[in-house]
mmCIF file of C-alpha atoms in Angstrom:
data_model
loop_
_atom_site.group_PDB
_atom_site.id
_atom_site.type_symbol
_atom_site.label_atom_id
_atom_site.label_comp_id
_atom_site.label_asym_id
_atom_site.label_seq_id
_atom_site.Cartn_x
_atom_site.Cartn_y
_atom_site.Cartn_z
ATOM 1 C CA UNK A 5 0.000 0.000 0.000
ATOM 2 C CA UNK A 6 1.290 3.289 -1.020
ATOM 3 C CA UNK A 7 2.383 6.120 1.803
ATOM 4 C CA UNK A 8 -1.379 7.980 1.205
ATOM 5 C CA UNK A 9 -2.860 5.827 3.803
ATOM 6 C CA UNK A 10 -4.304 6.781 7.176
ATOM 7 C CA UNK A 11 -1.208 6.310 9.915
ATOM 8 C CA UNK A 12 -3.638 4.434 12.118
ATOM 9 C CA UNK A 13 -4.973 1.987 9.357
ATOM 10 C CA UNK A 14 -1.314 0.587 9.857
ATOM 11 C CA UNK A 15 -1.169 0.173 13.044
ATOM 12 C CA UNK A 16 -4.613 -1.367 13.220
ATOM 13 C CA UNK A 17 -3.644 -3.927 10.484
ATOM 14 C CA UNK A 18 -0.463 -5.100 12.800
ATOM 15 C CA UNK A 19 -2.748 -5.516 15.770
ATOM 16 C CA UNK A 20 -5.150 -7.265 14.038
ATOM 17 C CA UNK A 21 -2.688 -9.490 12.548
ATOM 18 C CA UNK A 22 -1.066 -9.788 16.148
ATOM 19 C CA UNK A 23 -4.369 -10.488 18.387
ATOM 20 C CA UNK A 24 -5.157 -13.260 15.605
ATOM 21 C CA UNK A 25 -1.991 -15.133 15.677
ATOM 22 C CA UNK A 26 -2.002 -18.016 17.823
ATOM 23 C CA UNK A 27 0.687 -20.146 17.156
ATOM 24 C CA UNK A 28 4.163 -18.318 18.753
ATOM 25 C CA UNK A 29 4.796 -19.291 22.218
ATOM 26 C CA UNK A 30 5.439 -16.249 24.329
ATOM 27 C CA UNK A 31 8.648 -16.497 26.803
ATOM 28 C CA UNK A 32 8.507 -15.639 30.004
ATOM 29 C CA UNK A 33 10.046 -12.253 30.879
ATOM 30 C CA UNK A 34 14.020 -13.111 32.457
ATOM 31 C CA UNK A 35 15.141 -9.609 34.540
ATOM 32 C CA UNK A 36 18.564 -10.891 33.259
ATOM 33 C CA UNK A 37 17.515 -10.213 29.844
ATOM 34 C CA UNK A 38 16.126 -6.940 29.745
ATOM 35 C CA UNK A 39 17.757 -4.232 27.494
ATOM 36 C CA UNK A 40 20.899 -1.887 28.958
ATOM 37 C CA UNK A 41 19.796 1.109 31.164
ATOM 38 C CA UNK A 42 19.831 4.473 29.366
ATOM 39 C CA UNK A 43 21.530 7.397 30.064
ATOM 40 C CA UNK A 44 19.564 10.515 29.904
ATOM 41 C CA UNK A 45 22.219 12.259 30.386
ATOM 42 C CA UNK A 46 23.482 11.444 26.855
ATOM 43 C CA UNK A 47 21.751 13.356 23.538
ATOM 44 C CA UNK A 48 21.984 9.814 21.878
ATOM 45 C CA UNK A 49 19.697 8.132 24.320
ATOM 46 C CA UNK A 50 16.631 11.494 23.182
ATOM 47 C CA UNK A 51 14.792 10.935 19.808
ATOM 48 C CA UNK A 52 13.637 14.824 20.146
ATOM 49 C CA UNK A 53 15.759 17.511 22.043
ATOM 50 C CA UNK A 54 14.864 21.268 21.100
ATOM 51 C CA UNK A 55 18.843 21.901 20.193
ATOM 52 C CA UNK A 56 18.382 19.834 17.337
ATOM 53 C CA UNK A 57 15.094 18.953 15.880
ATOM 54 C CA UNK A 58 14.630 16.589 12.527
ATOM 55 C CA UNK A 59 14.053 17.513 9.630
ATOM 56 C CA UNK A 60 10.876 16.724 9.147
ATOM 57 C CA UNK A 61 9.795 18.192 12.536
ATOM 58 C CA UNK A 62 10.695 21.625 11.568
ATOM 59 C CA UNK A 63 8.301 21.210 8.879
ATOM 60 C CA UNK A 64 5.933 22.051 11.399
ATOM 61 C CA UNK A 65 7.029 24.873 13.508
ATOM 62 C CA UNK A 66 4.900 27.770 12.488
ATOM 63 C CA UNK A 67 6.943 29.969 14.725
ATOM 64 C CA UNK A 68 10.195 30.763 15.254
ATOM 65 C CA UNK A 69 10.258 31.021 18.913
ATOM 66 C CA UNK A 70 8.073 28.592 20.454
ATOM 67 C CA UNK A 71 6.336 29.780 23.269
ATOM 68 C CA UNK A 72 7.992 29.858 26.932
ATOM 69 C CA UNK A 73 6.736 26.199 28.077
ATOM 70 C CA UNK A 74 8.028 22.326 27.715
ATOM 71 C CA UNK A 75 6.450 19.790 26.113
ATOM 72 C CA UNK A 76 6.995 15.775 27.462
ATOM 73 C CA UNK A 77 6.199 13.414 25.012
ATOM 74 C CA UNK A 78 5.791 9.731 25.409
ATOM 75 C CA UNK A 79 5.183 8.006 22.470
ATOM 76 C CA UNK A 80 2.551 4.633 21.810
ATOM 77 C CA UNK A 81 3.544 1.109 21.333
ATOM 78 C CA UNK A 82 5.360 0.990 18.447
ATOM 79 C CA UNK A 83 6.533 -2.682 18.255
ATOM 80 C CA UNK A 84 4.391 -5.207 18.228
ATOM 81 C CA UNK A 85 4.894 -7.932 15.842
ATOM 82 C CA UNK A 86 3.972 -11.474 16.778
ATOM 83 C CA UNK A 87 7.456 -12.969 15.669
ATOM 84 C CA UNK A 88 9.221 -10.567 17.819
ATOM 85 C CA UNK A 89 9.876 -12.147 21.278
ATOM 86 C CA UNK A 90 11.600 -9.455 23.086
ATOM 87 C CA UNK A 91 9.232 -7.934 26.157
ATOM 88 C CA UNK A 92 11.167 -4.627 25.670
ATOM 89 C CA UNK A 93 13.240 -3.013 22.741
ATOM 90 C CA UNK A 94 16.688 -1.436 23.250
ATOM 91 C CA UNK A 95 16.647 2.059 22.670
ATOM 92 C CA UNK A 96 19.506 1.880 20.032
ATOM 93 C CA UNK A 97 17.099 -0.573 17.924
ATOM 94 C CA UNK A 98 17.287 1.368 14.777
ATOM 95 C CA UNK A 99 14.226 0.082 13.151
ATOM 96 C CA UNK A 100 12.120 1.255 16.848
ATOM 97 C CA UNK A 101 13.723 4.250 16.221
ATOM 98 C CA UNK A 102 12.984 4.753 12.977
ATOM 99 C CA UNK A 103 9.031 4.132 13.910
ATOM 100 C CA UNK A 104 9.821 6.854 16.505
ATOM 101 C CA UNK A 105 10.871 9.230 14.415
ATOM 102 C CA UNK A 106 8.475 8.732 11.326
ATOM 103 C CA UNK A 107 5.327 7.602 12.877
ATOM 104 C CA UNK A 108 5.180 8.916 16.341
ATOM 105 C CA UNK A 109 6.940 12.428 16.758
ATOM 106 C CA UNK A 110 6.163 13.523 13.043
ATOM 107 C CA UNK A 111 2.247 12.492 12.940
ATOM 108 C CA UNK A 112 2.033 13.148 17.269
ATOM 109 C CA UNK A 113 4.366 15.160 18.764
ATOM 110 C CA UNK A 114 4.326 17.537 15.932
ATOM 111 C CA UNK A 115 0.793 18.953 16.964
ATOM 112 C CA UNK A 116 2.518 20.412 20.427
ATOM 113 C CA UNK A 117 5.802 22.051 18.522
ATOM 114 C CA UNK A 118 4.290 25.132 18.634
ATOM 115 C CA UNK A 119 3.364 24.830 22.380
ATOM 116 C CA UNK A 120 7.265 24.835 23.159
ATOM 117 C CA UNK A 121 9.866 22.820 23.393
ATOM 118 C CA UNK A 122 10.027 19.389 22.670
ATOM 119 C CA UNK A 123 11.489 16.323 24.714
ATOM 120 C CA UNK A 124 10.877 12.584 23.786
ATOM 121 C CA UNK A 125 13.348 10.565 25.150
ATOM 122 C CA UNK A 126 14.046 6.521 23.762
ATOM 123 C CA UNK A 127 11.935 4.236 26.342
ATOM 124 C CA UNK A 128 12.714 0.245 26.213
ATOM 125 C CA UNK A 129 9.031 0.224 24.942
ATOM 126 C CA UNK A 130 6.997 -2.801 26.574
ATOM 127 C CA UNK A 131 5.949 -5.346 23.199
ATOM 128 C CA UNK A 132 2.017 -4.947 22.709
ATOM 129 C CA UNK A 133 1.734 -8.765 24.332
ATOM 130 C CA UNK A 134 2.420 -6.727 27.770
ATOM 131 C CA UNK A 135 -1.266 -5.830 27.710
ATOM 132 C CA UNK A 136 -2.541 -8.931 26.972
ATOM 133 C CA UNK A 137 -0.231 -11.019 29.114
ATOM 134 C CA UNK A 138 -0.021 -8.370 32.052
ATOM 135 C CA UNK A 139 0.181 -11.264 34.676
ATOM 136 C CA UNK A 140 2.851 -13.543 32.732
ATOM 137 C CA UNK A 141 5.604 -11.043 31.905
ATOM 138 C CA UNK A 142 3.468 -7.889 30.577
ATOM 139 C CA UNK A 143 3.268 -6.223 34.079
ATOM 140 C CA UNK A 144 7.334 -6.525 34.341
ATOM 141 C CA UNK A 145 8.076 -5.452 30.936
ATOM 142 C CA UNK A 146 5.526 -2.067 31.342
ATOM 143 C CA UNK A 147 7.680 -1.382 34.937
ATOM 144 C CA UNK A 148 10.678 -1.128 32.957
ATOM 145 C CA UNK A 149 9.569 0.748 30.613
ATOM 146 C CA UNK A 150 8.377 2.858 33.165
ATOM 147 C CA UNK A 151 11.674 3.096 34.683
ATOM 148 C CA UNK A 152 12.809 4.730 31.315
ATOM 149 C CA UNK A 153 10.263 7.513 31.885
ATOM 150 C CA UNK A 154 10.767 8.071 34.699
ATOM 151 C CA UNK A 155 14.073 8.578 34.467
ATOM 152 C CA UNK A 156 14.283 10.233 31.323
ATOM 153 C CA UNK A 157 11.730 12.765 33.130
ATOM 154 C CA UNK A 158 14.137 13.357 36.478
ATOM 155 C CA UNK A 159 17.283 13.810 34.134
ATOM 156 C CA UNK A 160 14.864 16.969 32.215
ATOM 157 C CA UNK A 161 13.901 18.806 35.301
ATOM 158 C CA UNK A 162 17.408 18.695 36.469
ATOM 159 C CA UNK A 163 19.562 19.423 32.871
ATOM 160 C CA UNK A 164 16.775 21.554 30.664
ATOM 161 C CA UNK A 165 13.615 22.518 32.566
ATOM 162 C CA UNK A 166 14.778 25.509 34.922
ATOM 163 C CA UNK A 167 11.240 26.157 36.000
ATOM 164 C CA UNK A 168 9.168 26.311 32.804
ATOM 165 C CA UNK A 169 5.510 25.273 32.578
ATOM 166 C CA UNK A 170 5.058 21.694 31.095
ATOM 167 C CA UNK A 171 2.959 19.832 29.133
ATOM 168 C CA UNK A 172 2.768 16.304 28.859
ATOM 169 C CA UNK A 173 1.843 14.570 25.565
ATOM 170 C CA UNK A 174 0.914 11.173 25.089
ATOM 171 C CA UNK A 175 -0.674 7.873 23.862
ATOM 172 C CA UNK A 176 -1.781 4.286 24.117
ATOM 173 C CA UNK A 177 1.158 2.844 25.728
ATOM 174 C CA UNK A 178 2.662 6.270 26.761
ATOM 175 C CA UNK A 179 -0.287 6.990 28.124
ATOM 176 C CA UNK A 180 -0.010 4.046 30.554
ATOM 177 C CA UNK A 181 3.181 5.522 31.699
ATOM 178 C CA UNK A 182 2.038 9.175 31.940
ATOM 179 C CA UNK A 183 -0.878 8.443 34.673
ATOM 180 C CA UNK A 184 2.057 6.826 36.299
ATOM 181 C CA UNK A 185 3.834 9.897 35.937
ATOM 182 C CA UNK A 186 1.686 12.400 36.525
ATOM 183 C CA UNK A 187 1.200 10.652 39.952
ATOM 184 C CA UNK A 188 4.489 10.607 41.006
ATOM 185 C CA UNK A 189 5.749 13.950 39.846
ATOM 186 C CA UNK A 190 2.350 16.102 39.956
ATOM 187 C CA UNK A 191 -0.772 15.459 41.311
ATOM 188 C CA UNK A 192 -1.339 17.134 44.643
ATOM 189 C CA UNK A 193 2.373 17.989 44.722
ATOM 190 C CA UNK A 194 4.413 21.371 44.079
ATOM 191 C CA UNK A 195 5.066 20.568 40.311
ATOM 192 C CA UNK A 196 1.347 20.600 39.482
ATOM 193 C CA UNK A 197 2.121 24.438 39.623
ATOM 194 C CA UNK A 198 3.747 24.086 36.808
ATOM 195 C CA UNK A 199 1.303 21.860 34.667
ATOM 196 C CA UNK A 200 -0.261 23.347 31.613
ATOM 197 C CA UNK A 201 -2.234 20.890 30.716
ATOM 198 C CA UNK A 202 -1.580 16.816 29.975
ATOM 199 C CA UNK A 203 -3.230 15.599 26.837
ATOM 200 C CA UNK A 204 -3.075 11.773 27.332
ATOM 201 C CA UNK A 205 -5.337 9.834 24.862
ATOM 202 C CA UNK A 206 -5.455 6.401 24.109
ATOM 203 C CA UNK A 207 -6.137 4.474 27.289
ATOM 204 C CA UNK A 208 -9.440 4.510 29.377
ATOM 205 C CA UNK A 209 -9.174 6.910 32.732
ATOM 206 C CA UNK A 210 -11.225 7.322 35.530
ATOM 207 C CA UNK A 211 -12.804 10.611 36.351
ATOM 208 C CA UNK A 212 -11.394 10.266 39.596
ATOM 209 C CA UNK A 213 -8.108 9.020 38.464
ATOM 210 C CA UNK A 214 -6.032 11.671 40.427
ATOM 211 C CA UNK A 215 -6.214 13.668 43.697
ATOM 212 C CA UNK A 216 -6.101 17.236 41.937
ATOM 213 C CA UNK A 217 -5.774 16.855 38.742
ATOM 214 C CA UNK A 218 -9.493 17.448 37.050
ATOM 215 C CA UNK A 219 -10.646 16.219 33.530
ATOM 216 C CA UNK A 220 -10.511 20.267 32.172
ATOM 217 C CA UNK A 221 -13.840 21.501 30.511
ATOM 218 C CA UNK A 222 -13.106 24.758 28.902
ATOM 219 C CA UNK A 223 -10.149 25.526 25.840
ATOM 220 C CA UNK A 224 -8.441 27.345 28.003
ATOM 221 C CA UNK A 225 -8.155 25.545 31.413
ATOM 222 C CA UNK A 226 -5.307 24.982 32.704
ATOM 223 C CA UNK A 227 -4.003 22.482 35.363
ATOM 224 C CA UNK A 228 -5.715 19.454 34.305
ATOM 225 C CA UNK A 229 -5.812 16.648 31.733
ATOM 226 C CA UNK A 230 -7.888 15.749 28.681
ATOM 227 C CA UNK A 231 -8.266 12.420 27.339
ATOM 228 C CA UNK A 232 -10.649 10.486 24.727
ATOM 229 C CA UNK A 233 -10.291 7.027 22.867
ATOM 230 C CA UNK A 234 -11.923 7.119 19.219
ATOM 231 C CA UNK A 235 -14.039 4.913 17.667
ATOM 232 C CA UNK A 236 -16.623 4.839 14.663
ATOM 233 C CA UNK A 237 -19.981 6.415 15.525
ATOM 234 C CA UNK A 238 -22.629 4.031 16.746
ATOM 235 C CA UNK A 239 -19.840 1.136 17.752
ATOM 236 C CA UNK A 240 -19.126 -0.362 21.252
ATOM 237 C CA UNK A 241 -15.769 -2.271 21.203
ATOM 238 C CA UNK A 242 -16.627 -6.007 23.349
ATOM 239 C CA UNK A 243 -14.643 -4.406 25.837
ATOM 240 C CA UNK A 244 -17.030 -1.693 26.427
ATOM 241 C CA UNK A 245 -18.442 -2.117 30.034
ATOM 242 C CA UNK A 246 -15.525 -3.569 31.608
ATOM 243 C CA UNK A 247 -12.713 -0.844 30.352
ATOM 244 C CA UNK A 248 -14.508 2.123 28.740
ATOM 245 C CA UNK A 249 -18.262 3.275 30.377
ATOM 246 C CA UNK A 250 -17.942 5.476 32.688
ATOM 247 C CA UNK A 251 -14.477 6.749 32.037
ATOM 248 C CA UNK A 252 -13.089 10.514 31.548
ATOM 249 C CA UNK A 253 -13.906 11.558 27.786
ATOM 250 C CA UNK A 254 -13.211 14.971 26.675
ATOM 251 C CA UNK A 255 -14.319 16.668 23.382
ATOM 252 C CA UNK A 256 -11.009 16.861 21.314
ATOM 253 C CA UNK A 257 -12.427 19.775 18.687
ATOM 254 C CA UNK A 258 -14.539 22.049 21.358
ATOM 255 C CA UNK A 259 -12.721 21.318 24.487
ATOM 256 C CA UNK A 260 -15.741 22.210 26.946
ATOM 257 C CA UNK A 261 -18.548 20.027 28.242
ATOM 258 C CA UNK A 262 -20.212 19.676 24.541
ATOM 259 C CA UNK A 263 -21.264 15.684 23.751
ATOM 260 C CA UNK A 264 -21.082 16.758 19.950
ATOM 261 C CA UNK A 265 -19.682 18.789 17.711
ATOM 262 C CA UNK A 266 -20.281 19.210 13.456
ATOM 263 C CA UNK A 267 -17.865 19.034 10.629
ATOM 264 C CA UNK A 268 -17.090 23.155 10.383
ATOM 265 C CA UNK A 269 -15.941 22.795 13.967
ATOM 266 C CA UNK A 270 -13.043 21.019 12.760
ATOM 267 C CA UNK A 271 -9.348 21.889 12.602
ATOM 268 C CA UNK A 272 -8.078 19.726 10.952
ATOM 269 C CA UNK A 273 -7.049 16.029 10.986
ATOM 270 C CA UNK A 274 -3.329 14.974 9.567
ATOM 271 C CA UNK A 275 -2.852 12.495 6.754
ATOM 272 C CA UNK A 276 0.117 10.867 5.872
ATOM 273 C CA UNK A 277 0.810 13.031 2.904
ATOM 274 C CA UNK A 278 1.418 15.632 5.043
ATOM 275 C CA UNK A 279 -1.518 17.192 4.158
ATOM 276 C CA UNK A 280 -4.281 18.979 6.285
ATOM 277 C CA UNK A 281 -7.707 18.294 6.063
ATOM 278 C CA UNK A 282 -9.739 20.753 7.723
ATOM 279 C CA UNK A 283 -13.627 20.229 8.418
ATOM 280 C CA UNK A 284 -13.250 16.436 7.573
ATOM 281 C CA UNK A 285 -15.459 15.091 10.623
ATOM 282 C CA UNK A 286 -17.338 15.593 13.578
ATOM 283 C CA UNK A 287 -17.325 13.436 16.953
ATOM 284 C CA UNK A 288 -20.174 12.479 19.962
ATOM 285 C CA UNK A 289 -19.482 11.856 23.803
ATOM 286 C CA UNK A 290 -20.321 8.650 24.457
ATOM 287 C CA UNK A 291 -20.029 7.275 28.032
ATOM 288 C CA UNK A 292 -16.402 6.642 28.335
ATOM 289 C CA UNK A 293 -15.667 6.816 24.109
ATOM 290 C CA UNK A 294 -15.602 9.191 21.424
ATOM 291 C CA UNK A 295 -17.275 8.536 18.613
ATOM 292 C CA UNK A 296 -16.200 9.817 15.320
ATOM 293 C CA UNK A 297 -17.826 10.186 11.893
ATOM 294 C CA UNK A 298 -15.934 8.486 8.787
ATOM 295 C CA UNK A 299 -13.338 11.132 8.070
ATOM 296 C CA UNK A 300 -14.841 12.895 4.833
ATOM 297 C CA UNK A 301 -11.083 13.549 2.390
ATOM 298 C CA UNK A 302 -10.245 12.430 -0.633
ATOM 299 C CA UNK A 303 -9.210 8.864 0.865
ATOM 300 C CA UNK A 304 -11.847 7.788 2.818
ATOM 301 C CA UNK A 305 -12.569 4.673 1.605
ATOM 302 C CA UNK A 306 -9.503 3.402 3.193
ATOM 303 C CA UNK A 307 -11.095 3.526 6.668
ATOM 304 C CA UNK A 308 -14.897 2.729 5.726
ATOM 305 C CA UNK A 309 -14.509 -0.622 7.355
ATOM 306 C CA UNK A 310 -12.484 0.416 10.315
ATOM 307 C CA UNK A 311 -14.585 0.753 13.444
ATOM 308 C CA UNK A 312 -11.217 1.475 16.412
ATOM 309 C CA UNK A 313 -9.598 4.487 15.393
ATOM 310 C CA UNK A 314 -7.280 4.071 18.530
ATOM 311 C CA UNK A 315 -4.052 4.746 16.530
ATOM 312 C CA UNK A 316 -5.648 8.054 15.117
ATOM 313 C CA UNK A 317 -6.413 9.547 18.217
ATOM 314 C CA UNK A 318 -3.945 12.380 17.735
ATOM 315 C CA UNK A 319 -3.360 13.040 14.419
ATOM 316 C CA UNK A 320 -7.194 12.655 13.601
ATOM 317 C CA UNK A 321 -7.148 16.199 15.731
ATOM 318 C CA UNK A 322 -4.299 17.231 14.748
ATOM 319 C CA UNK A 323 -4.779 21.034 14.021
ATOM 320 C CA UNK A 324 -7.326 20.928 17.238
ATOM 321 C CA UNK A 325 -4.430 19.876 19.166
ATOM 322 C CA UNK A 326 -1.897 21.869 18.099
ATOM 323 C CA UNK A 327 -3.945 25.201 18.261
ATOM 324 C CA UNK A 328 -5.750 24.523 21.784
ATOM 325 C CA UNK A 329 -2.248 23.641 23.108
ATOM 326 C CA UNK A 330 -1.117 27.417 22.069
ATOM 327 C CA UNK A 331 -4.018 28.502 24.163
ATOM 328 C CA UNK A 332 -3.422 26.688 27.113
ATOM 329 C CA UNK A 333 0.066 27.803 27.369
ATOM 330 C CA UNK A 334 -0.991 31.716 26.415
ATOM 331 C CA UNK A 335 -3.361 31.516 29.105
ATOM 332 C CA UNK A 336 -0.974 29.731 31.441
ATOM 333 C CA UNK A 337 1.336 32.397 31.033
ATOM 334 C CA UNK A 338 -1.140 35.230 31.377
ATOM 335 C CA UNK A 339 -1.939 33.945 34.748
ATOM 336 C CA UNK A 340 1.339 33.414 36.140
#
């Protein structure tokens, strides 16, 4: 299939393929085994650093200054093919990094460059199994990958953050290790005084989730988190009553308390020919999910059978993101 196809359609096809293979026996996770510790410390060991953005990053950055805040990104699971039997990749895996680079920080992380500045460190990224098989290996190989975070997060506030406002960006499998975070680092503690605003899709949250941190209902709280997990209008996934009803769902194109919003609301979702496409759909609150209309571009028929949008989550709000972001940190900084 040719590069104009929808980034999540991808990622869908590998879980798919994944979930339906049966046949490779999973080892169990050996401590022994796991990947060399990484250095923070070290440039090498950062996919994004604001000294020295890719390329195709800057392709982005609609300003030449960014504004006066950090950005954290963690990125989603990226490997998860069934013949792979590693519970965690090295960070110096070339082809991980690769998907880093090309998938997650130029279709994700992109939306928040013009937020500020940009940090996504290497993780030794738990394999997709993890979720599956959280009690045979999966819950070992997610605390180590953890560990990366969290490290990688204690080596920025001490080497690059020097008191700016944050935001944290993330999905799916970054997510997992953001509520972590966000726990540990900020919720009902002194550095939730510096918290614009955590945008941490792909995994189901409960409203009560954290101490202080509130699901934010207006564009331009500040504070808080927003969160959502996309799927095709009028579908419950099986999973439905056991992981989603109920949860924290925000509204990714209004930001406020609004259960729907129509096609002219939108920003603009990002395809992977690098191309915008403004007013392309509209979304419902929906218990715990967000349901989404069939993007309406040139392409469309691509997804008309697809009914999880989970790897789209960002980049289907791409231009939302990117602009709300601005106005969270604007307002931030007005207030403090």
């Amino acid at each position: 299939m040719k590069r104009s196809q929808f980034f999540y359609i991808g990622i869908l096809m590998l879980f798919f393929g994944i979930t339906n293979c049966k046949s490779i026996d999973i080892p169990n996770y050996e401590s022994q085994l796991a990947p060399t510790l990484p250095d923070y410390n070290l440039p090498k060991n950062w996919a994004v650093l604001p000294a020295a953005y890719p390329e195709n990053l800057k392709h982005w950055q609609s300003v030449s200054s960014p504004l006066q805040a950090d950005v954290f990104y963690i990125y989603p699971t990226l490997n998860g093919e069934a013949n792979d039997l590693r519970w965690n990749v090295p960070i110096n895996d070339k082809i991980q990094q690769a998907k880093v680079r090309n998938k997650a920080v130029y279709f994700q992380a992109s939306a928040f460059l013009n937020a500020g500045a940009l940090y996504v460190p290497y993780y030794r990224q738990a394999h997709l199994r993890s979720y599956k098989n959280y009690e045979k290996g999966g819950k070992e190989a997610l605390n180590l990958a953890y560990a990366d975070i969290k490290a990688a997060f204690e080596s920025y506030l001490k080497n690059y953050n020097n008191g700016r406002p944050i935001i944290i960006a993330s999905h799916s499998q970054g997510t997992t290790h953001a509520i972590t975070l966000l726990k540990e680092f900020f919720d009902d503690k002194p550095l939730q005084n510096q918290l614009v605003a955590a945008y941490i899709p792909g995994i189901a949250i409960k409203k009560e989730a954290f101490k202080t941190l509130k699901l934010m209902t207006s564009p331009d709280e500040t504070g808080g988190f927003v969160t959502w997990n996309t799927y095709k209008k009028n579908y419950y996934p099986k999973t439905y009553a056991l992981w989603f009803k109920g949860k924290a769902v925000s509204n990714p194109i209004t930001w406020d308390a609004q259960t729907t919003s129509m096609r002219q609301d939108h920003k603009g979702f990002l395809y992977t020919n690098s191309k915008l496409y403004k007013k392309a759909l509209q979304v419902e609150v929906k218990d715990g999910l967000l349901w989404t209309s069939l993007p309406h571009f040139p392409y469309r028929l691509f997804a008309l059978n697809k009914k999880r949008y989970h790897a789209g989550d960002i980049n289907l709000f791409w231009q939302d993101i990117n602009e709300n972001a601005v106005l969270r940190v604007k307002a931030y900084l007005k207030a403090h």
